[in-house]
mmCIF file of C-alpha atoms in Angstrom:
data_model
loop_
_atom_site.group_PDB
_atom_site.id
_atom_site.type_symbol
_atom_site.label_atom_id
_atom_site.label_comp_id
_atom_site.label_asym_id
_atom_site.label_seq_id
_atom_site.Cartn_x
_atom_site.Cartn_y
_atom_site.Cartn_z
ATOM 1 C CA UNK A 1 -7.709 -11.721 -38.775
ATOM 2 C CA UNK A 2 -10.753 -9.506 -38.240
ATOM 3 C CA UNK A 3 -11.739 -11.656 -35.166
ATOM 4 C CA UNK A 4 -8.535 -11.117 -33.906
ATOM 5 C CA UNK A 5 -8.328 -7.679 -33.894
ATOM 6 C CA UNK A 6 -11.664 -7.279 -32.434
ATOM 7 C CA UNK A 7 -10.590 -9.168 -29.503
ATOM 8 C CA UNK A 8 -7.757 -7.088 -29.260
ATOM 9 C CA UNK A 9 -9.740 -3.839 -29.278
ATOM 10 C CA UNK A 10 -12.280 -5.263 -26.525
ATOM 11 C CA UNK A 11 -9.362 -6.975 -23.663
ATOM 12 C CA UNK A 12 -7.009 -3.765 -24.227
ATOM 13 C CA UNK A 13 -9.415 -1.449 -21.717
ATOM 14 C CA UNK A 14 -9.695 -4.412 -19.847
ATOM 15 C CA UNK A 15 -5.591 -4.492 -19.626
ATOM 16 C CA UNK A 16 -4.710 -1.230 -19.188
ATOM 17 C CA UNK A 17 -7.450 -0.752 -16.397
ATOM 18 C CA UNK A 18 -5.089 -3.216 -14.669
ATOM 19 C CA UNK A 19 -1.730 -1.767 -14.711
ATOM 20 C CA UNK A 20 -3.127 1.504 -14.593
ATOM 21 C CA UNK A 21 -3.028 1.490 -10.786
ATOM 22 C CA UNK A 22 -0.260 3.371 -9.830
ATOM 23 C CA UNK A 23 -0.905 6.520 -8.019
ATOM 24 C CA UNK A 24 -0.616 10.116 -9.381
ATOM 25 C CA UNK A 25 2.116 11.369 -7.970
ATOM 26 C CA UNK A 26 4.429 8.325 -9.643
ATOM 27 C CA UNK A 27 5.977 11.051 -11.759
ATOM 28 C CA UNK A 28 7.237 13.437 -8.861
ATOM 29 C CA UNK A 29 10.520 12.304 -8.812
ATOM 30 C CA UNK A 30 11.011 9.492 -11.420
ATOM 31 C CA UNK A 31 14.125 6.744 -11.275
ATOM 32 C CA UNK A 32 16.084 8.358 -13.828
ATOM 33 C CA UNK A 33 19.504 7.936 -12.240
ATOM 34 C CA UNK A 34 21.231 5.994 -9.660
ATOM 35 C CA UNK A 35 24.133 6.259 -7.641
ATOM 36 C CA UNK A 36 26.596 3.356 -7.671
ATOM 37 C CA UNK A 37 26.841 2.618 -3.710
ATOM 38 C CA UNK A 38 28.837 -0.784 -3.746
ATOM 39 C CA UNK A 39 30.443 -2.877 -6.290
ATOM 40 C CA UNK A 40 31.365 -6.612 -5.865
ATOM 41 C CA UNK A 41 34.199 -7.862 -8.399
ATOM 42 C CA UNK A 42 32.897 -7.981 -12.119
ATOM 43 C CA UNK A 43 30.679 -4.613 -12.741
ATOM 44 C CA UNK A 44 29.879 -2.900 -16.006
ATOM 45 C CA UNK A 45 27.804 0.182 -17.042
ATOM 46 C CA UNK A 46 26.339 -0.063 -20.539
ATOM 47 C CA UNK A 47 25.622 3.277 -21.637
ATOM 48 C CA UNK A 48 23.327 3.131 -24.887
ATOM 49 C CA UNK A 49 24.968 3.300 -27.642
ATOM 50 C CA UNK A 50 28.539 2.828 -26.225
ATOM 51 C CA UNK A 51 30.822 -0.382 -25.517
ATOM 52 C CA UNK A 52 30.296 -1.828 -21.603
ATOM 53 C CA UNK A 53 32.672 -0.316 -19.090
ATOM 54 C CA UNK A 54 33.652 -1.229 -15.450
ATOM 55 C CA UNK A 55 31.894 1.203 -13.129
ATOM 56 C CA UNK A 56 33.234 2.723 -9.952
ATOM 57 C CA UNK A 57 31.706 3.218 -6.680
ATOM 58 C CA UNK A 58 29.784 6.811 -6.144
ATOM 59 C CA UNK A 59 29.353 6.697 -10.511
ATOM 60 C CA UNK A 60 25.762 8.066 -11.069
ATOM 61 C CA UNK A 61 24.217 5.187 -13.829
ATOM 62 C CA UNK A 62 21.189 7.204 -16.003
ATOM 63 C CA UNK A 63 18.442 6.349 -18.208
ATOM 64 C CA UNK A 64 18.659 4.459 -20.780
ATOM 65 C CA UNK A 65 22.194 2.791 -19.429
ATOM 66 C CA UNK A 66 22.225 -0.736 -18.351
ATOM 67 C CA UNK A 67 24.233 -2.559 -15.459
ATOM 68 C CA UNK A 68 26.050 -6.249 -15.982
ATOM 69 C CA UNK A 69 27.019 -8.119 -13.217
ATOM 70 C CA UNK A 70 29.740 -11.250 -13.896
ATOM 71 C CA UNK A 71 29.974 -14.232 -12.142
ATOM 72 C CA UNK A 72 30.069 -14.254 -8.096
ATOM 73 C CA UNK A 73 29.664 -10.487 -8.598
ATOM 74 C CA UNK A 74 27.387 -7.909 -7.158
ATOM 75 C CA UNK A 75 26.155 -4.278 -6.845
ATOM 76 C CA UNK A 76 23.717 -1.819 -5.319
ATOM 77 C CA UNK A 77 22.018 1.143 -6.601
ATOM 78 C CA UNK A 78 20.735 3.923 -4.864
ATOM 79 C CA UNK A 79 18.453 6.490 -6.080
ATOM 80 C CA UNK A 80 17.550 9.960 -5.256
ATOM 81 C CA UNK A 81 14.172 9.099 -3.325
ATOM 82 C CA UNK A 82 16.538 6.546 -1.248
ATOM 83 C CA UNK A 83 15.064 3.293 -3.272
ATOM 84 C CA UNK A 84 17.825 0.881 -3.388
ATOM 85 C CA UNK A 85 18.577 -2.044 -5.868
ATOM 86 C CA UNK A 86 20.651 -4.850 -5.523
ATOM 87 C CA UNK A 87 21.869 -6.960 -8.750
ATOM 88 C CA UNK A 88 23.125 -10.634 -8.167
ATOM 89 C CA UNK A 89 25.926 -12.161 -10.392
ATOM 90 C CA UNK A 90 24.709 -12.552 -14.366
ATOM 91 C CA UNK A 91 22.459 -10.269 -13.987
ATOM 92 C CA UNK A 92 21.066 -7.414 -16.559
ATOM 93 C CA UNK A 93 19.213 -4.547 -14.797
ATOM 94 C CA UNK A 94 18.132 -1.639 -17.444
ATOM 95 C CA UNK A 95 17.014 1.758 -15.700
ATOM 96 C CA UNK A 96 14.054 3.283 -17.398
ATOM 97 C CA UNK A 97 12.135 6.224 -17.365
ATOM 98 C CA UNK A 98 9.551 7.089 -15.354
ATOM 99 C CA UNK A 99 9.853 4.884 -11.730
ATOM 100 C CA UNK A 100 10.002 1.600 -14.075
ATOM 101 C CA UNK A 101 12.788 -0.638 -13.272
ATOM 102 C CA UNK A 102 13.305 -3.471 -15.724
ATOM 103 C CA UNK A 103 15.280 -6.858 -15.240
ATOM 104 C CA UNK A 104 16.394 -8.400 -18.538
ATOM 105 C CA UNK A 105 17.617 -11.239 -16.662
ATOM 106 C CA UNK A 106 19.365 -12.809 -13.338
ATOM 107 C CA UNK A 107 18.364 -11.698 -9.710
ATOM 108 C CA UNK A 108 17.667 -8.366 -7.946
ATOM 109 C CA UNK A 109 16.518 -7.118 -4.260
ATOM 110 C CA UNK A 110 14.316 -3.967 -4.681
ATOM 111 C CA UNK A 111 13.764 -1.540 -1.328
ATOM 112 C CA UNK A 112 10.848 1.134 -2.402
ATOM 113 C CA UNK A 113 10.700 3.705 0.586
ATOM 114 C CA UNK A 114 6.915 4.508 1.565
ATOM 115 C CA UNK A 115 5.407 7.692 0.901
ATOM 116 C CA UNK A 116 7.664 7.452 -2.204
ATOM 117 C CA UNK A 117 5.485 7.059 -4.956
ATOM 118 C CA UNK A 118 5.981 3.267 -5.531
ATOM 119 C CA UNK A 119 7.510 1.928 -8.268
ATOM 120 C CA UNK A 120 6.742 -0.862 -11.176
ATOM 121 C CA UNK A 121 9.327 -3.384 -12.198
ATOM 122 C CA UNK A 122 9.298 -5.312 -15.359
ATOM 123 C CA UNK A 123 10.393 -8.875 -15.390
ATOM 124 C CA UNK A 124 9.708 -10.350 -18.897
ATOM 125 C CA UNK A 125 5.570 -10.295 -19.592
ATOM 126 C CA UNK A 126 5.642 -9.646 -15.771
ATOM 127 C CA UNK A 127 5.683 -6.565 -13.924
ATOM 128 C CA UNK A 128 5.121 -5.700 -10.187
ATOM 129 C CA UNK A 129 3.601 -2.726 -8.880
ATOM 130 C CA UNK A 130 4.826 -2.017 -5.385
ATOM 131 C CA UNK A 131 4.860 0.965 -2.528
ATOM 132 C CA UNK A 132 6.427 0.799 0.848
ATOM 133 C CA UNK A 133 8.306 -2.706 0.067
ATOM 134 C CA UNK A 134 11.059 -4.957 0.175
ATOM 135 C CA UNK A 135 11.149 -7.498 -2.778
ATOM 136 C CA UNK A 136 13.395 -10.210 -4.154
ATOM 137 C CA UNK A 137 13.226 -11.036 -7.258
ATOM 138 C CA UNK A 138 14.610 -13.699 -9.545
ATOM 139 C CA UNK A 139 14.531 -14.483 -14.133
ATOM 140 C CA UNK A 140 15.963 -17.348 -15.306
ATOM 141 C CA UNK A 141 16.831 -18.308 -19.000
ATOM 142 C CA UNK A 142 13.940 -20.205 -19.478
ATOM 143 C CA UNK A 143 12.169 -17.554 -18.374
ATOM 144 C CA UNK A 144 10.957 -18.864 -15.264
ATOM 145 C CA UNK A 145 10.453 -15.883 -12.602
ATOM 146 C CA UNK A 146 10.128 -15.821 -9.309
ATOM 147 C CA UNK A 147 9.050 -13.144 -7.208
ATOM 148 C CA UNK A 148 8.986 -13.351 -2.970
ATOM 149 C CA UNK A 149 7.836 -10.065 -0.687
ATOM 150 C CA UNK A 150 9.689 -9.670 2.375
ATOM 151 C CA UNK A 151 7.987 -7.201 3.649
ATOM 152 C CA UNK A 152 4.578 -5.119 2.987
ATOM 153 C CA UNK A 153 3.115 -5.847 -0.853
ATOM 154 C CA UNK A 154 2.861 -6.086 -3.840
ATOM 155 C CA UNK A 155 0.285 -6.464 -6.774
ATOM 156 C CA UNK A 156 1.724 -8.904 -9.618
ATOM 157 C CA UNK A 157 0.444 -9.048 -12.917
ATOM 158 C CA UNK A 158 0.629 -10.355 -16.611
ATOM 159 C CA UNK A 159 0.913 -8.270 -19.122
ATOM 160 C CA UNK A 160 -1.375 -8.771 -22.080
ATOM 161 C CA UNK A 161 -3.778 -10.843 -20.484
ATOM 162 C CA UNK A 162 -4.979 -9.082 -17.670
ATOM 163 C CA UNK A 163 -4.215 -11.874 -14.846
ATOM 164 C CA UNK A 164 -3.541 -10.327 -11.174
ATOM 165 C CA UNK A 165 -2.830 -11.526 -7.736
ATOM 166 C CA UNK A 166 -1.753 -9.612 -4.407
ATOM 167 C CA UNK A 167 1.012 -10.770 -2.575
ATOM 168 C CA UNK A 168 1.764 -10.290 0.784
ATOM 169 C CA UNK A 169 5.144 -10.226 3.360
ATOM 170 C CA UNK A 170 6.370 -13.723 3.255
ATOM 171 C CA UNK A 171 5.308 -15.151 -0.014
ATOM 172 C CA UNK A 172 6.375 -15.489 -3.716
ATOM 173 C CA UNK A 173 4.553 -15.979 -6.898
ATOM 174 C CA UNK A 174 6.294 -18.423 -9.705
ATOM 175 C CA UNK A 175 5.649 -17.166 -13.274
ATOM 176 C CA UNK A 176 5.224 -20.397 -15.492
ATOM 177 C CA UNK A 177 6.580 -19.518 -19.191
ATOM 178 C CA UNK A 178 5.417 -22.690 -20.165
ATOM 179 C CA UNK A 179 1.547 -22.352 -19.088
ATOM 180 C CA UNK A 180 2.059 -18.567 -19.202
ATOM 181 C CA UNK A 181 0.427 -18.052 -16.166
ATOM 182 C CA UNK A 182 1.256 -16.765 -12.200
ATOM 183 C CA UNK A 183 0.763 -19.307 -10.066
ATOM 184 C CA UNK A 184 -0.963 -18.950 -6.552
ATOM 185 C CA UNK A 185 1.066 -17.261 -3.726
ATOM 186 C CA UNK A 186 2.938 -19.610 -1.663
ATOM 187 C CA UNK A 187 4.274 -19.075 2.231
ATOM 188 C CA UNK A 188 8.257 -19.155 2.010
ATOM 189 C CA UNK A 189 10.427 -19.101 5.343
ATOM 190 C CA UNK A 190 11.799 -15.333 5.278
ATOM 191 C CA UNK A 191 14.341 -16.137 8.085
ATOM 192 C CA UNK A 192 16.214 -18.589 4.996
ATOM 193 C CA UNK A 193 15.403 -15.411 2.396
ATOM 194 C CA UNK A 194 17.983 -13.142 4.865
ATOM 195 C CA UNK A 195 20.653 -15.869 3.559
ATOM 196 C CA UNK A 196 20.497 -14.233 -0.166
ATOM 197 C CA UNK A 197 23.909 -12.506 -0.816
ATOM 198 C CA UNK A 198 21.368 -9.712 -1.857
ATOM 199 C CA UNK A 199 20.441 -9.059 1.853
ATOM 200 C CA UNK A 200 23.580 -10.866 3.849
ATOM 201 C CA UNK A 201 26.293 -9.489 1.744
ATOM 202 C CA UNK A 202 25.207 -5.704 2.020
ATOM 203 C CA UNK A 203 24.256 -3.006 4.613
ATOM 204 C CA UNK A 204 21.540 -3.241 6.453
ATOM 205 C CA UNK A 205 18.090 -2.436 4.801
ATOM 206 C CA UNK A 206 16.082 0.172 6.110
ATOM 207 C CA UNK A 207 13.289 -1.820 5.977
ATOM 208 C CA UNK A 208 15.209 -4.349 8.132
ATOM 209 C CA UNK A 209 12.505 -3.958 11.198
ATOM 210 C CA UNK A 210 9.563 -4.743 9.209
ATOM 211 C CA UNK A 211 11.298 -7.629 7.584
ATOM 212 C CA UNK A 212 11.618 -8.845 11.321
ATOM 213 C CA UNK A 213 8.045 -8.171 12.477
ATOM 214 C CA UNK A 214 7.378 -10.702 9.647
ATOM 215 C CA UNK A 215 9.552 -13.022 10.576
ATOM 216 C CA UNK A 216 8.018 -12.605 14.402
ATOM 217 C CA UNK A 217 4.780 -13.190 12.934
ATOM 218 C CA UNK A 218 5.475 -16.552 10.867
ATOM 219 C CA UNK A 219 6.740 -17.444 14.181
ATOM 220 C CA UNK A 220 3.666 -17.097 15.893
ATOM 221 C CA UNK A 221 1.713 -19.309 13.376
ATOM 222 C CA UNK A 222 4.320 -21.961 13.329
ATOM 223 C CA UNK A 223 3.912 -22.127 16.916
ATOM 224 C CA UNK A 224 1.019 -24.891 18.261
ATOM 225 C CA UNK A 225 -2.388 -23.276 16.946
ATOM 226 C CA UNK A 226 -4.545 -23.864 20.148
ATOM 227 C CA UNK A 227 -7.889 -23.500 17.962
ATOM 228 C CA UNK A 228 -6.216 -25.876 15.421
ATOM 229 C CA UNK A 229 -5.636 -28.572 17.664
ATOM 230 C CA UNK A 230 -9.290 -28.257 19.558
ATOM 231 C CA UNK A 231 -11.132 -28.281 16.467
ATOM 232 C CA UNK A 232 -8.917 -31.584 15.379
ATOM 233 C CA UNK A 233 -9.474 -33.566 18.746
ATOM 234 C CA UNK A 234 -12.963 -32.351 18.187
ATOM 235 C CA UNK A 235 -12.831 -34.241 14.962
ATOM 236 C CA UNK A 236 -12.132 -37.236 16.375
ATOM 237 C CA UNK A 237 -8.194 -37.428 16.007
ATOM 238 C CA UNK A 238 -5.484 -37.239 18.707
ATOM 239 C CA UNK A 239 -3.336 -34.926 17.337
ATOM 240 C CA UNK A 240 -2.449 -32.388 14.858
ATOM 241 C CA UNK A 241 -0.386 -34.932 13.296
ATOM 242 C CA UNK A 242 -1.977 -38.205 13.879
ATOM 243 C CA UNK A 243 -5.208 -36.934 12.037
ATOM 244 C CA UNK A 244 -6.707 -38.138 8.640
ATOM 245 C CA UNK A 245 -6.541 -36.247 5.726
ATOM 246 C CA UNK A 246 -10.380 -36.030 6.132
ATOM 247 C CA UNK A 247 -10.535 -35.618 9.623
ATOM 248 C CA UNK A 248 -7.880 -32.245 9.343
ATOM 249 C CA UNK A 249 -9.556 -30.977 6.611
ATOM 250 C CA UNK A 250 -12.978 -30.648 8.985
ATOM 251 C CA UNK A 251 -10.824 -29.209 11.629
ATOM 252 C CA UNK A 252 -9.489 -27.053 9.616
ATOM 253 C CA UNK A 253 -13.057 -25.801 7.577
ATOM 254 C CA UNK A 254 -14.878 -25.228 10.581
ATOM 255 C CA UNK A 255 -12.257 -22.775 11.567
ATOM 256 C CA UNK A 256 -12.526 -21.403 8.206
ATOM 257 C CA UNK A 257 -16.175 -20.006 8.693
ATOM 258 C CA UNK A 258 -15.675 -18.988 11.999
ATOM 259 C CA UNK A 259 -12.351 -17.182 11.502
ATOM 260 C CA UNK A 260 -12.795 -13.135 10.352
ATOM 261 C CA UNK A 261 -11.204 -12.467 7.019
ATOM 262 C CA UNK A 262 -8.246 -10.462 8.524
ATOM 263 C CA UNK A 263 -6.823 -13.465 10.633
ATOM 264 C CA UNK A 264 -7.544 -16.145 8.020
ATOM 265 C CA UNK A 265 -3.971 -15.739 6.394
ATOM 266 C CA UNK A 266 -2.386 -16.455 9.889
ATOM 267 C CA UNK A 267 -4.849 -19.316 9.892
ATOM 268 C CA UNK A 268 -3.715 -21.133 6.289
ATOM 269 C CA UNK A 269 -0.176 -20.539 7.056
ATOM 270 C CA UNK A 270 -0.433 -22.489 10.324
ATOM 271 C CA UNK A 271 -2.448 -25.162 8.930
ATOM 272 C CA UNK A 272 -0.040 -25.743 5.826
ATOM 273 C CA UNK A 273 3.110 -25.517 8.358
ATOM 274 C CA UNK A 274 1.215 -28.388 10.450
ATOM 275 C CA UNK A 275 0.386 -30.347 7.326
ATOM 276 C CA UNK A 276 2.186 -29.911 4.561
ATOM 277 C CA UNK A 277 0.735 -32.829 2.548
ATOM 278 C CA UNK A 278 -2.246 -31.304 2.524
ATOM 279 C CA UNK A 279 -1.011 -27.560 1.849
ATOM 280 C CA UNK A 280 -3.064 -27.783 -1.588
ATOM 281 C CA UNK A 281 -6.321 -29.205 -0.545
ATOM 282 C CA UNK A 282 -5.931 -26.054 2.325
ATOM 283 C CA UNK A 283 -5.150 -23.477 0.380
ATOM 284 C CA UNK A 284 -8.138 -24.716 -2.381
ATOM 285 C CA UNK A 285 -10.539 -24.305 0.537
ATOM 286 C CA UNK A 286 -8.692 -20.985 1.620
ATOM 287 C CA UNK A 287 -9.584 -19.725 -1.810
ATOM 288 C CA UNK A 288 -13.833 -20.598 -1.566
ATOM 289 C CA UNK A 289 -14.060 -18.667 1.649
ATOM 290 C CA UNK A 290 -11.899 -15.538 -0.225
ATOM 291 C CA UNK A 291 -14.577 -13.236 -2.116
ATOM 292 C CA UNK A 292 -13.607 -12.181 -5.627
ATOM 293 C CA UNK A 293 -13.817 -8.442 -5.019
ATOM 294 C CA UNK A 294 -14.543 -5.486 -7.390
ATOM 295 C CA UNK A 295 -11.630 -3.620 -8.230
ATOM 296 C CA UNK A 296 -13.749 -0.713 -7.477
ATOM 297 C CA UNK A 297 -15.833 -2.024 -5.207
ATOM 298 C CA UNK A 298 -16.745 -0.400 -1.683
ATOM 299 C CA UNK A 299 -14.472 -2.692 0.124
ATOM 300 C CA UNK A 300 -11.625 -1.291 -2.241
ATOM 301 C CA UNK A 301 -10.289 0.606 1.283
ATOM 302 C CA UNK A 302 -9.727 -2.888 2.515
ATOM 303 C CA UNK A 303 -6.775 -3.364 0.067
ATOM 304 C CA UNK A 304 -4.932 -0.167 0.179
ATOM 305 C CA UNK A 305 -3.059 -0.684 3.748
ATOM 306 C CA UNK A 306 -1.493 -3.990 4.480
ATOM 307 C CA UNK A 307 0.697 -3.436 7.545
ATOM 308 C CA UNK A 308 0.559 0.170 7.542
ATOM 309 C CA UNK A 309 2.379 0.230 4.041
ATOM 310 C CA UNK A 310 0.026 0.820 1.450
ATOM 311 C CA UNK A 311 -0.502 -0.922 -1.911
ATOM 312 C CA UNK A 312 -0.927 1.518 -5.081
ATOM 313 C CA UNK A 313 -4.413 0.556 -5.683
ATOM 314 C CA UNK A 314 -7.213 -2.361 -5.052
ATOM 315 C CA UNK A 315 -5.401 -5.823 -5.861
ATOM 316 C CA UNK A 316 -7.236 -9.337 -5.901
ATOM 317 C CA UNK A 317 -6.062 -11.325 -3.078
ATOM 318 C CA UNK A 318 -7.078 -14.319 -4.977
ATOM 319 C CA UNK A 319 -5.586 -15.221 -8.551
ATOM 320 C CA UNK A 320 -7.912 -12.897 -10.834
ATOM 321 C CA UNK A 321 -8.141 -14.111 -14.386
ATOM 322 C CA UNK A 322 -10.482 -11.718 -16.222
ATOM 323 C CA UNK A 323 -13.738 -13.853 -17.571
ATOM 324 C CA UNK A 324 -12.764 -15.299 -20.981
ATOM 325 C CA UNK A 325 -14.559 -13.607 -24.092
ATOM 326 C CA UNK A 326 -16.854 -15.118 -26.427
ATOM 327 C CA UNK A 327 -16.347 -13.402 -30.134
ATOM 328 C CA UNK A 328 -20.125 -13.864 -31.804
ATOM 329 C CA UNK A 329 -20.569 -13.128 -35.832
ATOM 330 C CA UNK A 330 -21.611 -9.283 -36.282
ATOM 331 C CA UNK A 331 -24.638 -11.259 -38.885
ATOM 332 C CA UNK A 332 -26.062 -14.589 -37.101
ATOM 333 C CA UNK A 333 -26.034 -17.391 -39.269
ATOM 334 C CA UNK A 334 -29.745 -18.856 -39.975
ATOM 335 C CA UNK A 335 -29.585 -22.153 -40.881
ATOM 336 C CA UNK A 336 -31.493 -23.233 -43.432
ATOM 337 C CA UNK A 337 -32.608 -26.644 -45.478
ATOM 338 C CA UNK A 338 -30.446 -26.345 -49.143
ATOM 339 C CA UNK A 339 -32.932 -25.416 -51.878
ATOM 340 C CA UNK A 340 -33.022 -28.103 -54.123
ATOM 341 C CA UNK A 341 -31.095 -27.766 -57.336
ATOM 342 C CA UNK A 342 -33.025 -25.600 -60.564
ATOM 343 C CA UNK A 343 -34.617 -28.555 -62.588
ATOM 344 C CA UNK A 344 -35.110 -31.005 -60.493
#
C-alpha cells in the first residue's frame, strides 16, 4: 500500500503538468450557460436536483444542468463567446464550470471560436483540450470513444496516466477501454464526416471554410503523388500499385528523409491512400522519422500554430506515453549466506 502511494505522489506532477496546458485567460468568460438555439423532437433539461423537463428553443441551460436527447433527436447549444454544441440522439451532455464541457455519453459536434480561450471536454478518462476548432466527438456504452478534428487541433489525453497525442484536421483518435489506451491518429475522409446529422442537419458552421480548405487539401494528396511514383519506378516497380510491399516501402523511405518535417503529413496520407495494405508498416516508419519533442523544448513554437489556429500549448505529435517508473526499496536488501543455526 505504501508502494502505491508513493507512485501516486511521484506520476501526479507528472499528470497535472499535462493537462495543465490551457492558457491563462481560460477563465475570462467561462461556459457557464448556453442558449438553446434548435431542438429536434425528444429534448430535456435536467436541472440538478429537479425532475427532467422538455426544453424550448431560446431557454438559457446553466451550470450544473444537464441536456438528454431521445431517440432520432437533436439539439444545439450556443454560448456567450459564440462556441456552439451539437448533441446527437441518446446523448447526455452536462455543462460545467469553468470552459469544461463534459459528455456522459452518446455523440456531440463542438465549434470553439479562436481567440476564445479554448475549451477542454471530458469524455470518460478522456478529455480534449482544444482552441480555434471544429470537433466531432462520439462515447459509446462500452466506453469506446472516438474523437475526429475537422478542422485545426486538438491535444488528446488520458487522464491518470499521463498519455498524449496531437491531432490534426482530418483525423480521429479511438480510445480503447479495454487496453485503456489512445490509439495512434488515423486519416478519415472529412467530405463523408459533413454527412453527420451533427453538421448536415443544422446551420452552417462558422468554421465551414476551414473545414473546406481541409477537405481541398486531402484532395491534393489523394491526387497522383509525382515524387511517389518516381521514387517507386526508381525502385524497380511499374506502378504505384503494381509494386511489392518491399519495393513501396523503399519508395516510400527515401522520400521520408528527404521530405522537411512540415510536408511529411501530406506525404503519409498520400502514401496510405495509395496503399492501404500497407497503411501500418507506413505510418510505423512515419513515427521513426517524428522526434519525441520536449514539452518545453525550444521547438515548443513549432506546436502552437497549426493552420493559423493555435493549439493551447506544446502537444506530442507522436503518441507520448510518459517513461514507466521503477519503485526501488527506501533500504537495499544485502543478501547474505543464512548463519547457521546456534549449536550446530
Amino acid at each position: 500500500m505504501n508502494m502505491e502511494r508513493r507512485y501516486i505522489l511521484l506520476v501526479a506532477p507528472v499528470v497535472f503538468g499535462l493537462v495543465n496546458w490551457l492558457p491563462n485567460d481560460l477563465l475570462a468568460e467561462d461556459l457557464q450557460e448556453a442558449k438553446v438555439t434548435q431542438v429536434v423532437q425528444d429534448v430535456k433539461v435536467v436541472p440538478s436536483g429537479s425532475a427532467a423537463r422538455p426544453v424550448v428553443v431560446n431557454e438559457t441551460v446553466r451550470q450544473g444542468n444537464a441536456v438528454q436527447t431521445g431517440s432520432q433527436s437533436r439539439s444545439e447549444l450556443t454560448f456567450k463567446d459564440e462556441t456552439i454544441t451539437r448533441l446527437g440522439e441518446k446523448t447526455i451532455y452536462n455543462i460545467g464550470g469553468g470552459r469544461t464541457i463534459e459528455l456522459g455519453s452518446g455523440q456531440f459536434l463542438l465549434y470553439v471560436p479562436k481567440n476564445k480561450g479554448g475549451a477542454k471536454v471530458k469524455m470518460g478518462p478522456v478529455t480534449a483540450a482544444i482552441t480555434g476548432t471544429t470537433v466531432l466527438g462520439r462515447v459509446y456504452p462500452s466506453g469506446l470513444t472516438e474523437f475526429t478534428v475537422l478542422e485545426g487541433s486538438a491535444c488528446m489525453h488520458l487522464d491518470g496516466v499521463g498519455q498524449a497525442v496531437q491531432v490534426n484536421g482530418g483525423q480521429m483518435v479511438v480510445y480503447d477501454p479495454v487496453y485503456r489506451t489512445l490509439e495512434d491518429p488515423v486519416e478519415v475522409d472529412l467530405q463523408q464526416q459533413l454527412t453527420s446529422p451533427l453538421v448536415r442537419d443544422f446551420r452552417q458552421l462558422p468554421s465551414a471554410g476551414l473545414i473546406e480548405e481541409e477537405i481541398q487539401s486531402q484532395h491534393q494528396v489523394a491526387a497522383p503523388n509525382g515524387d511517389l511514383d518516381q521514387a517507386v519506378r526508381a525502385a524497380g516497380a511499374a506502378s504505384i500499385q503494381s509494386a511489392t510491399p518491399d519495393q513501396f516501402m523503399a519508395a516510400f523511405n527515401s522520400l521520408l528523409v528527404r521530405y522537411p518535417p512540415s510536408q511529411r503529413r501530406a506525404l503519409v496520407a498520400g502514401a496510405v491512400r495509395a496503399r492501404p495494405d500497407l497503411a501500418a508498416r507506413i505510418s510505423a516508419a512515419a513515427r521513426g522519422m517524428q522526434p519525441v519533442r520536449s514539452y518545453y523544448g525550444k521547438d515548443a513554437k513549432d506546436y502552437k500554430e497549426y493552420k493559423g489556429k493555435e493549439i493551447a500549448e506544446p502537444c506530442p505529435t507522436t503518441n507520448y506515453f510518459p517513461p514507466p517508473y521503477i519503485i526501488t526499496p527506501l533500504t537495499p536488501q544485502v543478501n547474505s549466506p543464512e548463519k547457521p543455526p546456534n549449536g550446530g
